[in-house]
Amino acid sequence: MTAFPKQFLWGAASAAYQVEGAHDADGKGPSIWDVYAHLPGTTHEGTNGDLAADHYHRFKEDVALMAEQGLTSYRFSIAWTRLLPQGRGAVNPAGVAFYHALIDELLRHGIKPMITLYHWDLPQALQDLGGWESRETVDAFADYAELCYREFGAKAELWATFNETVVFIGMGYITGAHPPGVRDPARALQACHHVFLAHARAVQRFRELKCEGRVRADAVIGFVNVLQPHAPASDRPEDIAARELADGCFTHWFYDPVLRGEYPAALLHWAQEALGAPLFAPGDAELLKANICDFIGVNYYKRELVAANPDVDNTRINTSGEKGSGREFGFRGLFKFVRNPSGEYTDWDWEIYPKGLTEGILQLKARYGNLPVYITENGLGAKDPIIDGEVVDDARIDYLARHLKAAAEAIAAGADVRGYYPWSFTDLLSWLNGYQKQYGFVYIDRDHHLARQRKKSFFWYQEVIRSHGSL
Ligand code: BGP
């Protein structure tokens, strides 16, 4: 018997910069990632998304593989600079045509598109004007969103505004490992506030265009967040307090504004006192309050153990895939993430903890009510073994099977989980880890003209979908 509701969507996910390639084709303008990934020392071994999986030119082949696997939905993002090379102003018809062609191809195969409007590739032209620190970017995003609704709103039912604000703001403005490479928490909070405003403005326009009949009547719009449950490293009161703070900073700060229309009050007060940010303008609070979104997308990879932190003020990411090579994260005086001595870890030192998916979804249900949830990413990054020419990714199958079971447990406990989108459909670029960190059901042979090859997990997921998850 299956644990999954009849309408449950079986998907897979990707993002424009990581999969499309064709970085300057047919009038596309540069995004911050097109520029940043070419700066020395920014990514693993200088990799970039110039070519990626060349999905831009090979999308028909990719959609055919999705159909063969049995996907009923596909999550992808639109590259803002394909539609608007300068971020605003003149529209690039070739970019618009590409997404029409992709969406039409998906629909022809009975695959529902889930469109993410922003998966980190801000137009460089807008960055040059201040990026997310400027309210002009909020206006530009609302206009870009409206363009997308007018073009694709009659075709697509599932929309998400932003992907993982905690990551692109946290890494863009606090650790400095993503563009624009800033390390300033006050600037981070202001940029983040503008993202929430941009989200609210985009939700507002979505609903207006729905009323005008430009967007399908059954269409919904959500926000995609990292789901990262936090557990105290011990039962010492200082670790428990550190866990509360980390959960407030990483979870409530990013979910409350879009699901409650306001910031967590105590944290907001603390941030404004300590850092003087975020600053509100008249109307901001009302805008957030009036535009709570329809669903939440959750990207689940790992949980974190949290401890009190008198010493560490550092972020070190393992980008090599050599297990145990060192991953460190902490804000001195606040909290730090520590390794679970009995935990199971990936080669990039991410804890594998399937139960966290159940726990995280149920924590959201307890705080925000029983809202619709889509698991918009979940997957194992690995250097997949090739045996006799076949990609035998048993570890991925094991990871996904255990997480799917955890999703079923959340459903059994009453959560309204409506779809599962493993990351990723094909292998693609991992932002800081290059092409060696593979996630896909489909292997991309970078030595042989990006030839597509079905992995063992491709057939496993095909069977999951065929049986509607009753394996
Ligand atoms: C999420 C992003 C994805 C993807 C994934 C895997 O944070 O939304 O774009 O990259 O993580 O992360 P990584 O590539 O760093 O392993």
XYZ file of C-alpha atoms in Angstrom, residues 46-222:
177
model
C 37.785 27.069 -11.212
C 34.651 25.367 -12.481
C 31.786 27.449 -13.793
C 28.381 27.123 -15.438
C 29.353 28.347 -18.918
C 28.563 24.941 -20.372
C 27.045 23.082 -17.384
C 24.919 20.214 -18.785
C 24.052 22.300 -21.860
C 20.401 21.755 -21.031
C 19.622 24.943 -22.993
C 20.439 23.115 -26.217
C 19.513 19.596 -25.094
C 16.305 20.123 -23.148
C 14.269 17.931 -25.508
C 16.557 14.994 -24.854
C 16.365 15.689 -21.106
C 12.586 15.971 -21.075
C 12.353 12.706 -23.023
C 14.399 11.062 -20.267
C 12.128 12.593 -17.607
C 9.121 11.171 -19.414
C 10.789 7.781 -19.670
C 11.467 7.837 -15.951
C 7.833 8.755 -15.305
C 8.240 12.167 -13.652
C 4.949 13.953 -13.128
C 6.585 17.286 -12.305
C 9.895 19.049 -12.920
C 11.240 21.925 -10.868
C 13.508 24.350 -12.720
C 14.401 28.004 -12.423
C 14.234 30.789 -14.952
C 17.448 32.659 -15.628
C 16.402 36.273 -15.105
C 19.059 37.510 -17.564
C 17.774 35.298 -20.365
C 14.503 37.225 -20.290
C 15.902 40.602 -19.237
C 19.626 40.792 -20.043
C 20.034 43.955 -17.947
C 17.611 42.824 -15.244
C 14.951 45.273 -16.391
C 14.024 47.169 -19.512
C 14.326 45.446 -22.879
C 13.007 41.881 -23.093
C 15.034 39.261 -24.946
C 12.544 37.351 -27.140
C 14.904 34.366 -27.561
C 14.985 33.863 -23.789
C 11.211 33.986 -23.563
C 10.972 31.533 -26.443
C 13.315 29.091 -24.704
C 11.139 28.803 -21.600
C 7.977 28.513 -23.694
C 9.598 25.662 -25.576
C 10.745 23.947 -22.360
C 7.344 24.308 -20.691
C 5.524 23.129 -23.831
C 7.788 20.105 -24.048
C 7.113 19.226 -20.410
C 3.363 19.641 -20.792
C 3.367 17.550 -23.975
C 4.752 14.717 -21.830
C 2.301 15.298 -18.986
C 4.975 16.766 -16.690
C 3.881 19.732 -14.552
C 6.404 22.541 -14.435
C 7.297 23.995 -11.052
C 8.949 27.321 -11.790
C 11.409 28.979 -9.415
C 11.826 32.633 -10.294
C 15.110 33.164 -8.471
C 17.761 30.544 -7.902
C 20.630 32.937 -7.117
C 21.517 34.301 -10.555
C 20.877 38.006 -10.038
C 21.518 40.127 -13.131
C 25.007 41.623 -12.846
C 23.581 44.938 -14.058
C 21.410 45.089 -10.927
C 24.299 44.057 -8.694
C 26.217 47.003 -10.103
C 23.432 49.240 -8.776
C 23.595 47.713 -5.292
C 21.944 44.318 -5.800
C 19.688 43.160 -2.976
C 20.862 46.051 -0.830
C 18.928 48.381 -3.110
C 15.185 48.799 -3.204
C 15.489 49.208 -6.962
C 16.128 45.459 -7.113
C 12.825 44.877 -5.315
C 11.021 46.852 -8.037
C 12.957 45.093 -10.768
C 12.126 41.672 -9.333
C 8.415 42.467 -9.146
C 8.486 43.517 -12.817
C 10.455 40.429 -13.824
C 7.980 38.228 -11.936
C 5.097 39.916 -13.710
C 6.736 39.301 -17.079
C 7.020 35.607 -16.208
C 3.386 35.407 -15.106
C 2.178 37.141 -18.272
C 4.236 34.818 -20.452
C 3.868 31.488 -18.658
C 0.983 31.999 -16.227
C -1.562 30.307 -18.453
C 0.606 27.179 -18.627
C 2.203 26.657 -15.224
C 0.390 25.854 -12.040
C 3.256 25.706 -9.515
C 5.412 28.750 -8.841
C 8.034 29.612 -6.251
C 9.610 33.038 -5.846
C 12.989 32.442 -4.139
C 15.239 29.498 -3.474
C 16.991 29.287 -0.112
C 17.336 32.882 0.967
C 19.354 31.745 3.973
C 22.039 30.427 1.626
C 22.356 33.168 -0.965
C 22.147 35.905 1.661
C 24.187 34.047 4.295
C 26.930 33.091 1.884
C 26.669 36.245 -0.181
C 26.817 38.691 2.735
C 28.083 36.924 5.869
C 30.612 34.241 4.952
C 31.431 35.867 1.617
C 31.692 32.561 -0.257
C 28.988 33.417 -2.807
C 28.622 36.604 -4.813
C 28.758 39.453 -4.005
C 31.350 38.153 -1.505
C 30.534 40.542 1.332
C 31.161 39.828 5.044
C 28.872 42.136 6.942
C 25.877 40.897 8.977
C 24.094 44.265 8.983
C 24.224 44.430 5.188
C 23.047 40.815 5.099
C 19.946 41.630 7.117
C 19.077 44.614 4.963
C 19.527 42.625 1.737
C 17.466 39.809 3.219
C 14.658 42.209 4.124
C 14.549 43.358 0.521
C 14.269 39.770 -0.637
C 11.216 39.278 1.597
C 9.724 42.466 0.195
C 10.436 41.309 -3.348
C 8.755 38.017 -2.538
C 5.688 39.790 -1.127
C 5.470 42.094 -4.149
C 5.714 39.090 -6.466
C 2.969 37.249 -4.572
C 0.783 40.351 -4.766
C 1.242 40.661 -8.550
C 0.616 36.949 -8.967
C -2.769 37.276 -7.271
C -3.670 40.404 -9.229
C -2.907 38.673 -12.512
C -4.839 35.634 -11.385
C -7.890 37.861 -10.851
C -7.384 39.257 -14.345
C -7.281 35.710 -15.733
C -3.646 36.018 -16.921
C -2.534 33.333 -14.462
C -4.371 30.014 -14.231
C -7.122 29.906 -11.631
C -5.586 26.796 -10.045
C -2.058 28.234 -9.860
C -0.300 28.612 -6.504
C 2.803 30.446 -5.380
C 5.239 29.545 -2.624
